């Protein structure tokens, strides 16, 4: 067991994959708490899909090196656009997001379908290929992680107030649209950082699942943040190990990015189940002196 | 009740407030002085919330003016504290009572800085002022509606405001919490704060407030409770749905 968790990562390409995955796990776990508190899962999903054509165009223009710049341009545009949509409050936000999401995604698929290696490329863009990340990818992810840390620490209290009581924040004189733009840009950057490793589709799971699991385990924001970050890292490591062990030891090929996501979802399922059991037990024998809610 | 005669804190000068083209509230005219509690009363949809938003500088005043502490409302926000209705906030939000109260200090703390010792002390004192210091560590959503309202008032007190604005703080609040809220509000006015509070409770407006602003899309009266809360003006504002009961009390039949 211990062998399975540590031995593979002595190979350079797996070591790089591990560093990238664990960094992403921490980054997504922490930023995911913001997504959870602001209930932005759908917006995050929309950003991941709108990034897709940027990834494709970047790849078509200058190969692998073009992916991150392409994704970055699209993500920044999408985040700005979505902030503006939310700020006007005139249009139905959900519908507008859905239209943009599908439109951008459609553009991406049309572009990629013109390529000869269509399905292989599509799979890579959508689901990533963490085993081929290079040191540049790791540096991008590292930079975004540092930036996310700075934003979450520096603007943490304002983002918290905005998430909890938007009207109160507005009354106190905070510019909601500006705060939202910062938050949305942060999500967009996380998506960009994750594109190489887990693809545009799976990053939503890495953002949402650890935070949701942590929320089940605690009511305390600090604890939720710590647990989500830790869970993101743990899930990345375990997922990568399981994926590698399955393919090497048992000849079963498991996509690394998807395995990480499945490990995270399994954690969520276990915690949910555990809580249901605990609640059932409490109902059977309520502790003395406890007042039911 | 003795009449405080402080300097004007909020001045409405024939103010008309509109969203888009339709006027939401017309020609509000009156003054809230430092140390006074003024109640905004009127039926549902009368424009009480609109007037509160005008004091906070969140809605456009299309004619006349609203002046807060001698400035435009948006420029006075740092000295104005707002208490929203507790049930507009998500009870599942993972935040403790102490964290909510500390939010009242955010503007003073400023960007990029974490709260310090003085901020925590001020927040703790504010929470004690509403009688909930023993609930500091609890999750906000676990408290009763009235207690949550008190926590939000504590948040406003922690900001040490010159003007306090409360949106329906007594709605669905038990007697204990209502007394705690009123007591804490009176503490603030005793220190010179001006208070504007919207309420459905005419009795409370009559007994506990220094002034009343009676609204229904326009102003029907602005002045001492005894002068404004007369059967005739009430009947006019409530569209005939007001019935007299005894010499002072009134019952309102909602249409």
Short mmCIF file of C-alpha atoms in Angstrom, two decimals:
data_model
loop_
_atom_site.label_atom_id
_atom_site.label_comp_id
_atom_site.label_asym_id
_atom_site.label_seq_id
_atom_site.Cartn_x
_atom_site.Cartn_y
_atom_site.Cartn_z
CA UNK A 1 0.00 0.00 0.00
CA UNK A 2 2.68 2.50 1.08
CA UNK A 3 4.73 1.32 -1.90
CA UNK A 4 1.80 2.17 -4.20
CA UNK A 5 1.51 5.67 -2.80
CA UNK A 6 5.17 6.66 -2.93
CA UNK A 7 7.22 4.49 -5.27
CA UNK A 8 5.81 5.59 -8.65
CA UNK A 9 6.68 9.21 -8.10
CA UNK A 10 10.40 8.60 -8.29
CA UNK A 11 10.01 8.71 -12.07
CA UNK A 12 10.40 12.31 -13.26
CA UNK A 13 7.23 12.45 -15.38
CA UNK A 14 5.14 11.04 -12.55
CA UNK A 15 6.80 13.34 -10.04
CA UNK A 16 5.85 16.30 -12.23
CA UNK A 17 2.31 14.98 -12.55
CA UNK A 18 2.13 14.60 -8.77
CA UNK A 19 3.39 18.13 -8.08
CA UNK A 20 0.92 19.55 -10.61
CA UNK A 21 -1.99 17.51 -9.30
CA UNK A 22 -1.35 18.33 -5.64
CA UNK A 23 -0.91 22.04 -6.40
CA UNK A 24 -4.15 22.00 -8.39
CA UNK A 25 -5.87 20.10 -5.60
CA UNK A 26 -4.92 22.73 -3.05
CA UNK A 27 -5.76 25.61 -5.40
CA UNK A 28 -9.13 24.19 -6.43
CA UNK A 29 -10.01 23.20 -2.87
CA UNK A 30 -9.44 26.71 -1.54
CA UNK A 31 -11.03 28.62 -4.41
CA UNK A 32 -13.85 26.06 -4.38
CA UNK A 33 -14.89 27.36 -0.95
CA UNK A 34 -15.46 30.77 -2.54
CA UNK A 35 -17.47 29.07 -5.30
CA UNK A 36 -19.51 27.26 -2.65
CA UNK A 37 -20.21 30.36 -0.55
CA UNK A 38 -21.22 32.42 -3.56
CA UNK A 39 -23.17 29.50 -5.09
CA UNK A 40 -21.24 29.91 -8.30
CA UNK A 41 -21.03 26.27 -9.42
CA UNK A 42 -23.03 26.97 -12.56
CA UNK A 43 -21.04 30.10 -13.40
CA UNK A 44 -17.85 28.12 -12.88
CA UNK A 45 -19.17 25.46 -15.22
CA UNK A 46 -19.96 28.16 -17.77
CA UNK A 47 -16.42 29.54 -17.52
CA UNK A 48 -14.92 26.08 -18.04
CA UNK A 49 -16.93 25.65 -21.23
CA UNK A 50 -16.24 29.11 -22.58
CA UNK A 51 -12.52 28.51 -22.13
CA UNK A 52 -12.70 25.57 -24.51
CA UNK A 53 -12.54 27.48 -27.84
CA UNK A 54 -9.60 29.47 -26.48
CA UNK A 55 -7.77 26.24 -25.77
CA UNK A 56 -8.47 24.97 -29.29
CA UNK A 57 -7.49 28.21 -31.05
CA UNK A 58 -4.35 28.49 -28.95
CA UNK A 59 -3.40 24.94 -29.88
CA UNK A 60 -4.10 25.50 -33.59
CA UNK A 61 -2.04 28.68 -33.67
CA UNK A 62 1.05 27.62 -31.79
CA UNK A 63 0.69 24.05 -30.56
CA UNK A 64 0.91 23.09 -26.92
CA UNK A 65 2.55 26.38 -25.96
CA UNK A 66 -0.57 28.20 -27.21
CA UNK A 67 -3.05 26.42 -24.98
CA UNK A 68 -2.57 28.42 -21.79
CA UNK A 69 -2.51 31.86 -23.51
CA UNK A 70 -5.59 30.90 -25.54
CA UNK A 71 -7.41 29.71 -22.47
CA UNK A 72 -6.35 32.79 -20.55
CA UNK A 73 -7.77 35.20 -23.14
CA UNK A 74 -11.09 33.35 -23.25
CA UNK A 75 -11.33 32.96 -19.50
CA UNK A 76 -10.72 36.64 -18.83
CA UNK A 77 -13.29 37.64 -21.47
CA UNK A 78 -15.82 35.16 -20.08
CA UNK A 79 -15.30 36.26 -16.48
CA UNK A 80 -15.73 39.91 -17.45
CA UNK A 81 -18.80 39.13 -19.53
CA UNK A 82 -20.46 37.12 -16.76
CA UNK A 83 -19.75 39.82 -14.18
CA UNK A 84 -21.41 42.37 -16.47
CA UNK A 85 -24.42 40.10 -17.00
CA UNK A 86 -24.86 39.61 -13.26
CA UNK A 87 -24.46 43.36 -12.61
CA UNK A 88 -27.23 44.44 -14.99
CA UNK A 89 -29.87 42.27 -13.29
CA UNK A 90 -32.14 42.87 -16.27
CA UNK A 91 -31.61 39.58 -18.06
CA UNK A 92 -32.25 36.13 -16.72
CA UNK A 93 -28.75 35.27 -15.55
CA UNK A 94 -29.11 31.50 -15.78
CA UNK A 95 -30.44 31.60 -19.31
CA UNK A 96 -27.76 34.05 -20.44
CA UNK A 97 -25.05 31.85 -18.94
CA UNK A 98 -26.49 28.75 -20.59
CA UNK A 99 -26.60 30.43 -24.00
CA UNK A 100 -22.99 31.65 -23.74
CA UNK A 101 -21.79 28.32 -22.38
CA UNK A 102 -23.23 26.28 -25.24
CA UNK A 103 -22.31 28.84 -27.90
CA UNK A 104 -18.65 28.99 -26.86
CA UNK A 105 -18.48 25.24 -26.46
CA UNK A 106 -20.02 24.77 -29.90
CA UNK A 107 -17.41 27.07 -31.43
CA UNK A 108 -14.70 25.01 -29.76
CA UNK A 109 -16.05 21.71 -31.07
CA UNK A 110 -16.45 23.08 -34.61
CA UNK A 111 -12.87 24.33 -34.57
CA UNK A 112 -11.41 21.12 -33.24
CA UNK A 113 -13.46 18.97 -35.63
CA UNK A 114 -11.57 20.53 -38.56
CA UNK A 115 -8.41 18.82 -37.30
CA UNK A 116 -7.37 15.41 -38.54
CA UNK A 117 -6.58 14.05 -35.09
CA UNK A 118 -10.01 15.24 -34.01
CA UNK A 119 -10.99 12.77 -31.29
CA UNK A 120 -7.55 12.52 -29.71
CA UNK A 121 -7.24 16.30 -29.43
CA UNK A 122 -10.80 16.71 -28.21
CA UNK A 123 -10.24 14.16 -25.46
CA UNK A 124 -7.05 15.89 -24.38
CA UNK A 125 -8.70 19.32 -24.23
CA UNK A 126 -11.76 18.09 -22.40
CA UNK A 127 -10.12 15.71 -19.96
CA UNK A 128 -6.51 16.83 -19.86
CA UNK A 129 -3.33 14.79 -19.85
CA UNK A 130 -1.67 15.21 -16.53
CA UNK A 131 1.10 12.71 -17.29
CA UNK A 132 2.61 15.01 -19.89
CA UNK A 133 2.64 18.27 -17.92
CA UNK A 134 5.98 20.05 -18.13
CA UNK A 135 7.71 22.47 -15.80
CA UNK A 136 6.05 25.44 -17.50
CA UNK A 137 2.61 24.06 -16.62
CA UNK A 138 3.72 23.59 -13.04
CA UNK A 139 5.00 27.17 -12.92
CA UNK A 140 1.70 28.49 -14.26
CA UNK A 141 -0.23 26.52 -11.67
CA UNK A 142 2.20 27.64 -8.96
CA UNK A 143 1.79 31.28 -9.96
CA UNK A 144 -2.01 31.02 -9.94
CA UNK A 145 -1.87 29.29 -6.56
CA UNK A 146 0.22 32.10 -5.08
CA UNK A 147 -2.12 34.69 -6.61
CA UNK A 148 -5.20 32.89 -5.29
CA UNK A 149 -3.64 32.78 -1.83
CA UNK A 150 -2.91 36.51 -1.96
CA UNK A 151 -6.46 37.34 -3.11
CA UNK A 152 -8.17 35.06 -0.58
CA UNK A 153 -6.06 36.41 2.29
CA UNK A 154 -6.04 40.03 1.16
CA UNK A 155 -9.70 40.35 0.18
CA UNK A 156 -11.06 37.51 2.28
CA UNK A 157 -13.19 39.63 4.59
CA UNK A 158 -14.72 41.69 1.80
CA UNK A 159 -15.48 38.60 -0.30
CA UNK A 160 -17.03 37.00 2.78
CA UNK A 161 -19.26 40.00 3.46
CA UNK A 162 -20.32 40.14 -0.18
CA UNK A 163 -21.17 36.42 -0.19
CA UNK A 164 -23.08 36.56 3.10
CA UNK A 165 -24.91 39.87 2.77
CA UNK A 166 -24.69 41.56 -0.64
CA UNK A 167 -27.20 44.27 0.28
CA UNK A 168 -25.28 45.04 3.46
CA UNK A 169 -22.02 45.18 1.53
CA UNK A 170 -23.56 47.61 -0.94
CA UNK A 171 -24.95 49.71 1.92
CA UNK A 172 -21.47 49.83 3.48
CA UNK A 173 -20.20 51.33 0.24
CA UNK A 174 -18.46 48.32 -1.31
CA UNK A 175 -18.60 48.01 -5.07
CA UNK A 176 -20.15 44.60 -5.56
CA UNK A 177 -19.38 44.39 -9.27
CA UNK A 178 -15.68 45.05 -8.60
CA UNK A 179 -15.54 42.35 -5.92
CA UNK A 180 -17.39 39.94 -8.21
CA UNK A 181 -14.99 40.66 -11.04
CA UNK A 182 -12.05 39.76 -8.80
CA UNK A 183 -13.77 36.53 -7.73
CA UNK A 184 -14.77 35.56 -11.25
CA UNK A 185 -11.29 36.31 -12.60
CA UNK A 186 -9.85 34.10 -9.88
CA UNK A 187 -12.12 31.24 -10.93
CA UNK A 188 -11.17 31.84 -14.55
CA UNK A 189 -7.45 31.65 -13.71
CA UNK A 190 -7.96 28.40 -11.82
CA UNK A 191 -9.70 26.97 -14.87
CA UNK A 192 -6.79 28.08 -17.07
CA UNK A 193 -4.26 26.52 -14.70
CA UNK A 194 -6.17 23.24 -14.69
CA UNK A 195 -6.68 22.98 -18.45
CA UNK A 196 -3.48 21.02 -19.21
CA UNK A 197 -3.82 18.66 -16.32
CA UNK A 198 -7.48 17.78 -15.98
CA UNK A 199 -9.08 19.45 -18.99
CA UNK A 200 -11.90 21.93 -19.11
CA UNK A 201 -14.67 19.55 -18.12
CA UNK A 202 -13.21 17.93 -15.01
CA UNK A 203 -11.93 21.09 -13.32
CA UNK A 204 -15.47 21.91 -12.17
CA UNK A 205 -15.43 18.74 -10.08
CA UNK A 206 -12.10 19.64 -8.48
CA UNK A 207 -13.50 23.04 -7.54
CA UNK A 208 -16.87 21.96 -6.25
CA UNK A 209 -16.47 18.51 -4.68
CA UNK A 210 -13.79 19.13 -1.99
CA UNK A 211 -15.54 22.30 -0.79
CA UNK A 212 -18.93 20.57 -0.72
CA UNK A 213 -17.45 17.66 1.24
CA UNK A 214 -15.78 20.03 3.70
CA UNK A 215 -19.07 21.88 4.16
CA UNK A 216 -20.71 18.60 5.20
CA UNK A 217 -18.01 18.10 7.81
CA UNK A 218 -18.01 21.55 9.41
CA UNK A 219 -19.90 24.80 10.00
CA UNK A 220 -16.70 26.74 10.59
CA UNK A 221 -15.33 28.66 7.65
CA UNK A 222 -11.69 28.23 8.68
CA UNK A 223 -12.14 24.47 9.06
CA UNK A 224 -13.99 24.24 5.75
CA UNK A 225 -11.16 26.06 4.01
CA UNK A 226 -8.51 23.82 5.56
CA UNK A 227 -10.41 20.59 4.93
CA UNK A 228 -11.27 21.50 1.32
CA UNK A 229 -7.65 22.37 0.58
CA UNK A 230 -6.36 19.20 2.25
CA UNK A 231 -8.97 17.04 0.57
CA UNK A 232 -8.13 18.50 -2.83
CA UNK A 233 -4.46 17.62 -2.33
CA UNK A 234 -5.21 14.18 -0.91
CA UNK A 235 -7.65 13.37 -3.71
CA UNK A 236 -5.11 14.40 -6.33
CA UNK A 237 -2.42 12.22 -4.83
CA UNK A 238 -4.64 9.20 -4.25
CA UNK A 239 -6.25 9.50 -7.67
CA UNK A 240 -2.92 9.64 -9.42
CA UNK A 241 -1.62 6.67 -7.43
CA UNK A 242 -4.71 4.59 -8.11
CA UNK A 243 -4.61 5.45 -11.79
CA UNK A 244 -0.95 4.51 -12.08
CA UNK A 245 -1.25 1.33 -10.05
CA UNK A 246 -4.25 0.18 -12.06
CA UNK A 247 -2.47 0.58 -15.37
CA UNK A 248 0.92 -0.78 -14.28
CA UNK A 249 -0.08 -3.51 -11.89
CA UNK A 250 -3.36 -4.64 -13.38
CA UNK A 251 -3.26 -3.58 -17.00
CA UNK A 252 -6.40 -1.45 -16.57
CA UNK A 253 -6.05 1.99 -18.11
CA UNK A 254 -7.66 4.67 -15.98
CA UNK A 255 -7.51 8.29 -17.13
CA UNK A 256 -5.58 10.09 -14.38
CA UNK A 257 -7.69 13.28 -14.27
CA UNK A 258 -10.95 11.36 -14.15
CA UNK A 259 -9.61 9.03 -11.46
CA UNK A 260 -8.73 12.04 -9.27
CA UNK A 261 -12.28 13.30 -9.71
CA UNK A 262 -13.73 9.89 -8.88
CA UNK A 263 -11.64 9.68 -5.70
CA UNK A 264 -12.96 13.11 -4.65
CA UNK A 265 -16.54 12.09 -5.41
CA UNK A 266 -16.00 8.87 -3.43
CA UNK A 267 -14.91 10.99 -0.43
CA UNK A 268 -18.08 13.05 -0.80
CA UNK A 269 -20.20 9.91 -0.99
CA UNK A 270 -18.55 8.38 2.09
CA UNK A 271 -19.06 11.57 4.11
CA UNK A 272 -22.70 11.88 3.01
CA UNK A 273 -23.33 8.26 3.89
CA UNK A 274 -21.55 8.66 7.23
CA UNK A 275 -23.70 11.64 8.09
CA UNK A 276 -26.92 9.85 7.16
CA UNK A 277 -25.94 6.96 9.41
CA UNK A 278 -25.00 9.30 12.24
CA UNK A 279 -28.26 11.21 11.91
CA UNK A 280 -30.22 7.96 11.95
CA UNK A 281 -28.37 6.88 15.09
CA UNK A 282 -29.01 10.23 16.80
CA UNK A 283 -32.68 9.94 16.02
CA UNK A 284 -32.79 6.51 17.61
CA UNK A 285 -31.12 7.70 20.81
CA UNK A 286 -31.18 11.49 21.33
CA UNK A 287 -28.49 12.54 23.79
CA UNK A 288 -29.96 13.83 27.07
CA UNK A 289 -30.40 17.57 27.39
CA UNK A 290 -30.02 18.24 23.69
CA UNK A 291 -32.68 20.50 22.23
CA UNK A 292 -33.69 19.52 18.71
CA UNK A 293 -33.55 22.30 16.13
CA UNK B 1 -40.37 60.98 26.50
CA UNK B 2 -38.00 63.93 26.41
CA UNK B 3 -37.38 65.47 23.03
CA UNK B 4 -33.74 65.41 21.97
CA UNK B 5 -32.79 68.42 19.93
CA UNK B 6 -29.64 67.40 18.12
CA UNK B 7 -28.30 68.69 14.85
CA UNK B 8 -30.01 67.48 11.66
CA UNK B 9 -28.58 64.08 10.65
CA UNK B 10 -30.85 63.22 7.72
CA UNK B 11 -32.69 65.90 5.77
CA UNK B 12 -35.33 64.99 3.19
CA UNK B 13 -36.08 68.04 1.06
CA UNK B 14 -39.12 67.28 -1.11
CA UNK B 15 -37.34 64.13 -2.26
CA UNK B 16 -38.84 61.99 -5.02
CA UNK B 17 -37.31 58.59 -5.64
CA UNK B 18 -37.82 56.64 -8.83
CA UNK B 19 -36.75 53.38 -10.42
CA UNK B 20 -36.68 54.00 -14.14
CA UNK B 21 -39.61 56.23 -15.08
CA UNK B 22 -42.12 55.41 -12.40
CA UNK B 23 -41.87 57.31 -9.16
CA UNK B 24 -41.68 54.89 -6.24
CA UNK B 25 -42.03 57.52 -3.56
CA UNK B 26 -42.92 61.18 -3.90
CA UNK B 27 -42.10 64.37 -2.05
CA UNK B 28 -40.73 63.18 1.26
CA UNK B 29 -39.98 66.16 3.43
CA UNK B 30 -38.66 66.15 6.96
CA UNK B 31 -35.65 65.97 9.25
CA UNK B 32 -34.20 63.26 11.46
CA UNK B 33 -32.05 64.77 14.19
CA UNK B 34 -29.12 63.30 16.06
CA UNK B 35 -30.43 61.37 19.06
CA UNK B 36 -33.86 60.77 17.50
CA UNK B 37 -35.62 57.58 16.48
CA UNK B 38 -37.92 58.06 13.51
CA UNK B 39 -40.27 55.28 12.43
CA UNK B 40 -41.19 54.75 8.78
CA UNK B 41 -44.72 53.37 8.71
CA UNK B 42 -47.18 52.56 5.99
CA UNK B 43 -48.80 49.57 4.28
CA UNK B 44 -46.85 46.94 2.32
CA UNK B 45 -45.36 48.42 -0.83
CA UNK B 46 -45.67 51.93 0.58
CA UNK B 47 -42.04 52.72 -0.16
CA UNK B 48 -40.50 52.22 3.29
CA UNK B 49 -37.66 50.10 1.92
CA UNK B 50 -37.22 52.56 -0.93
CA UNK B 51 -36.74 55.43 1.50
CA UNK B 52 -34.22 53.37 3.46
CA UNK B 53 -32.30 52.70 0.26
CA UNK B 54 -32.35 56.42 -0.47
CA UNK B 55 -30.70 57.12 2.89
CA UNK B 56 -28.08 54.52 1.97
CA UNK B 57 -27.56 56.11 -1.45
CA UNK B 58 -28.64 52.96 -3.30
CA UNK B 59 -31.53 54.43 -5.30
CA UNK B 60 -31.68 57.60 -7.39
CA UNK B 61 -33.35 60.71 -5.97
CA UNK B 62 -34.84 62.28 -9.11
CA UNK B 63 -36.02 65.55 -7.62
CA UNK B 64 -35.53 67.30 -4.32
CA UNK B 65 -32.72 65.92 -2.19
CA UNK B 66 -31.71 63.56 0.58
CA UNK B 67 -28.81 64.78 2.71
CA UNK B 68 -27.07 62.55 5.25
CA UNK B 69 -24.68 64.21 7.71
CA UNK B 70 -24.45 67.23 5.39
CA UNK B 71 -23.34 65.09 2.46
CA UNK B 72 -24.84 63.12 -0.41
CA UNK B 73 -25.98 59.73 0.96
CA UNK B 74 -23.41 57.71 -0.98
CA UNK B 75 -20.62 59.84 0.52
CA UNK B 76 -21.84 59.39 4.08
CA UNK B 77 -21.92 55.56 4.01
CA UNK B 78 -18.94 55.11 6.28
CA UNK B 79 -20.89 56.71 9.13
CA UNK B 80 -24.15 54.99 8.32
CA UNK B 81 -24.89 51.46 9.48
CA UNK B 82 -27.61 49.37 7.89
CA UNK B 83 -29.47 46.49 9.57
CA UNK B 84 -31.17 44.25 6.99
CA UNK B 85 -34.03 41.91 7.79
CA UNK B 86 -32.49 38.78 9.29
CA UNK B 87 -34.56 36.41 7.20
CA UNK B 88 -33.09 37.78 3.97
CA UNK B 89 -29.82 36.08 4.91
CA UNK B 90 -29.00 32.44 4.21
CA UNK B 91 -29.30 30.49 7.50
CA UNK B 92 -27.06 27.72 6.10
CA UNK B 93 -24.14 30.07 5.54
CA UNK B 94 -21.16 28.73 7.51
CA UNK B 95 -20.42 31.78 9.60
CA UNK B 96 -20.34 32.30 13.36
CA UNK B 97 -22.17 35.01 15.29
CA UNK B 98 -18.83 36.62 16.20
CA UNK B 99 -17.79 36.68 12.54
CA UNK B 100 -21.03 38.42 11.57
CA UNK B 101 -20.59 41.11 14.22
CA UNK B 102 -16.97 41.63 13.22
CA UNK B 103 -18.20 42.57 9.72
CA UNK B 104 -19.33 45.86 11.24
CA UNK B 105 -15.66 46.73 11.65
CA UNK B 106 -14.60 45.98 8.07
CA UNK B 107 -14.87 49.54 6.78
CA UNK B 108 -12.81 50.83 9.68
CA UNK B 109 -10.21 48.11 9.24
CA UNK B 110 -9.86 48.92 5.55
CA UNK B 111 -8.67 46.87 2.59
CA UNK B 112 -6.09 44.08 2.88
CA UNK B 113 -5.83 44.25 6.69
CA UNK B 114 -7.03 41.55 9.07
CA UNK B 115 -9.16 42.51 12.08
CA UNK B 116 -7.09 43.40 15.14
CA UNK B 117 -7.51 43.16 18.89
CA UNK B 118 -9.43 46.47 19.09
CA UNK B 119 -11.86 45.28 16.41
CA UNK B 120 -12.55 42.02 18.23
CA UNK B 121 -13.09 43.91 21.48
CA UNK B 122 -15.52 46.33 19.81
CA UNK B 123 -17.40 43.42 18.25
CA UNK B 124 -17.60 41.60 21.58
CA UNK B 125 -18.88 44.75 23.31
CA UNK B 126 -21.51 45.24 20.59
CA UNK B 127 -22.67 41.65 20.96
CA UNK B 128 -22.94 42.16 24.72
CA UNK B 129 -25.01 45.30 24.10
CA UNK B 130 -27.72 43.15 22.49
CA UNK B 131 -27.38 40.50 25.20
CA UNK B 132 -25.99 37.69 23.06
CA UNK B 133 -22.35 37.47 24.15
CA UNK B 134 -22.88 33.82 25.16
CA UNK B 135 -23.76 32.91 21.55
CA UNK B 136 -20.59 34.31 19.94
CA UNK B 137 -19.25 30.93 18.84
CA UNK B 138 -22.54 29.58 17.49
CA UNK B 139 -23.36 29.45 13.83
CA UNK B 140 -25.48 32.46 12.85
CA UNK B 141 -28.18 30.31 11.25
CA UNK B 142 -28.75 28.32 14.45
CA UNK B 143 -30.15 31.35 16.29
CA UNK B 144 -33.84 32.27 16.36
CA UNK B 145 -35.12 35.00 14.05
CA UNK B 146 -35.17 37.58 16.83
CA UNK B 147 -31.68 36.65 17.97
CA UNK B 148 -30.34 36.88 14.42
CA UNK B 149 -31.88 40.34 14.18
CA UNK B 150 -30.06 41.29 17.39
CA UNK B 151 -26.77 39.99 15.97
CA UNK B 152 -27.25 42.18 12.90
CA UNK B 153 -27.92 45.16 15.15
CA UNK B 154 -24.74 44.30 17.06
CA UNK B 155 -22.89 44.34 13.74
CA UNK B 156 -24.20 47.85 13.13
CA UNK B 157 -23.30 48.96 16.67
CA UNK B 158 -19.75 47.64 16.16
CA UNK B 159 -19.43 50.12 13.29
CA UNK B 160 -20.08 52.97 15.77
CA UNK B 161 -22.37 54.79 13.32
CA UNK B 162 -23.71 58.33 13.43
CA UNK B 163 -26.78 57.15 11.55
CA UNK B 164 -28.47 53.76 12.00
CA UNK B 165 -30.99 52.46 9.49
CA UNK B 166 -33.09 49.36 10.21
CA UNK B 167 -35.40 47.56 7.78
CA UNK B 168 -38.35 45.96 9.61
CA UNK B 169 -36.29 44.73 12.58
CA UNK B 170 -39.34 43.80 14.66
CA UNK B 171 -41.03 41.53 12.11
CA UNK B 172 -41.71 38.14 13.63
CA UNK B 173 -39.52 38.95 16.61
CA UNK B 174 -40.38 37.66 20.09
CA UNK B 175 -40.97 40.04 23.00
CA UNK B 176 -37.57 39.40 24.59
CA UNK B 177 -35.70 40.18 21.41
CA UNK B 178 -37.88 43.23 20.72
CA UNK B 179 -36.99 44.65 24.14
CA UNK B 180 -33.31 43.86 23.58
CA UNK B 181 -33.40 45.55 20.17
CA UNK B 182 -35.16 48.65 21.50
CA UNK B 183 -32.80 48.89 24.48
CA UNK B 184 -29.71 48.70 22.26
CA UNK B 185 -31.17 51.24 19.84
CA UNK B 186 -31.89 53.65 22.72
CA UNK B 187 -28.29 53.24 23.91
CA UNK B 188 -27.16 54.40 20.48
CA UNK B 189 -29.46 57.42 20.38
CA UNK B 190 -28.34 58.36 23.90
CA UNK B 191 -24.84 58.58 22.42
CA UNK B 192 -26.11 60.88 19.68
CA UNK B 193 -26.89 58.54 16.80
CA UNK B 194 -29.87 59.23 14.54
CA UNK B 195 -32.05 56.19 13.91
CA UNK B 196 -34.49 55.42 11.11
CA UNK B 197 -36.53 52.25 11.48
CA UNK B 198 -39.25 50.89 9.25
CA UNK B 199 -42.03 49.00 10.99
CA UNK B 200 -45.57 47.71 10.67
CA UNK B 201 -46.12 48.21 14.38
CA UNK B 202 -47.95 51.52 14.82
CA UNK B 203 -48.13 51.04 18.57
CA UNK B 204 -44.37 50.71 18.76
CA UNK B 205 -43.96 53.77 16.53
CA UNK B 206 -46.26 55.70 18.85
CA UNK B 207 -44.67 54.63 22.11
CA UNK B 208 -40.98 54.20 21.33
CA UNK B 209 -40.18 56.67 18.58
CA UNK B 210 -39.59 60.43 18.58
CA UNK B 211 -40.94 60.92 15.11
CA UNK B 212 -43.01 59.13 12.52
CA UNK B 213 -42.92 59.30 8.73
CA UNK B 214 -46.17 57.94 7.30
CA UNK B 215 -45.89 56.75 3.73
CA UNK B 216 -47.91 55.24 0.95
CA UNK B 217 -46.20 56.00 -2.38
CA UNK B 218 -46.03 59.57 -1.08
CA UNK B 219 -45.69 61.19 2.32
CA UNK B 220 -48.82 61.50 4.45
CA UNK B 221 -47.14 62.94 7.49
CA UNK B 222 -43.75 63.52 9.05
CA UNK B 223 -43.51 64.68 12.65
CA UNK B 224 -44.19 63.75 16.26
CA UNK B 225 -46.18 60.48 16.61
CA UNK B 226 -49.21 62.17 18.17
CA UNK B 227 -49.42 64.61 15.26
CA UNK B 228 -48.99 62.01 12.51
CA UNK B 229 -50.73 58.91 13.84
CA UNK B 230 -54.21 60.39 13.85
CA UNK B 231 -57.21 58.42 12.60
CA UNK B 232 -57.68 60.74 9.61
CA UNK B 233 -54.11 60.61 8.28
CA UNK B 234 -53.92 56.88 8.92
CA UNK B 235 -57.18 56.30 7.06
CA UNK B 236 -55.86 58.41 4.19
CA UNK B 237 -52.56 56.55 4.03
CA UNK B 238 -54.01 53.06 4.45
CA UNK B 239 -56.80 53.71 1.96
CA UNK B 240 -59.73 53.37 4.31
CA UNK B 241 -58.44 50.08 5.67
CA UNK B 242 -57.71 51.66 9.04
CA UNK B 243 -60.22 51.39 11.83
CA UNK B 244 -60.18 53.29 15.04
CA UNK B 245 -60.00 51.43 18.31
CA UNK B 246 -60.32 53.47 21.47
CA UNK B 247 -58.84 56.93 21.70
CA UNK B 248 -55.26 56.13 20.64
CA UNK B 249 -54.98 52.61 19.38
CA UNK B 250 -55.80 51.60 15.85
CA UNK B 251 -56.47 48.34 14.14
CA UNK B 252 -55.60 47.87 10.50
CA UNK B 253 -57.71 45.71 8.24
CA UNK B 254 -55.48 44.53 5.41
CA UNK B 255 -57.31 44.51 2.12
#
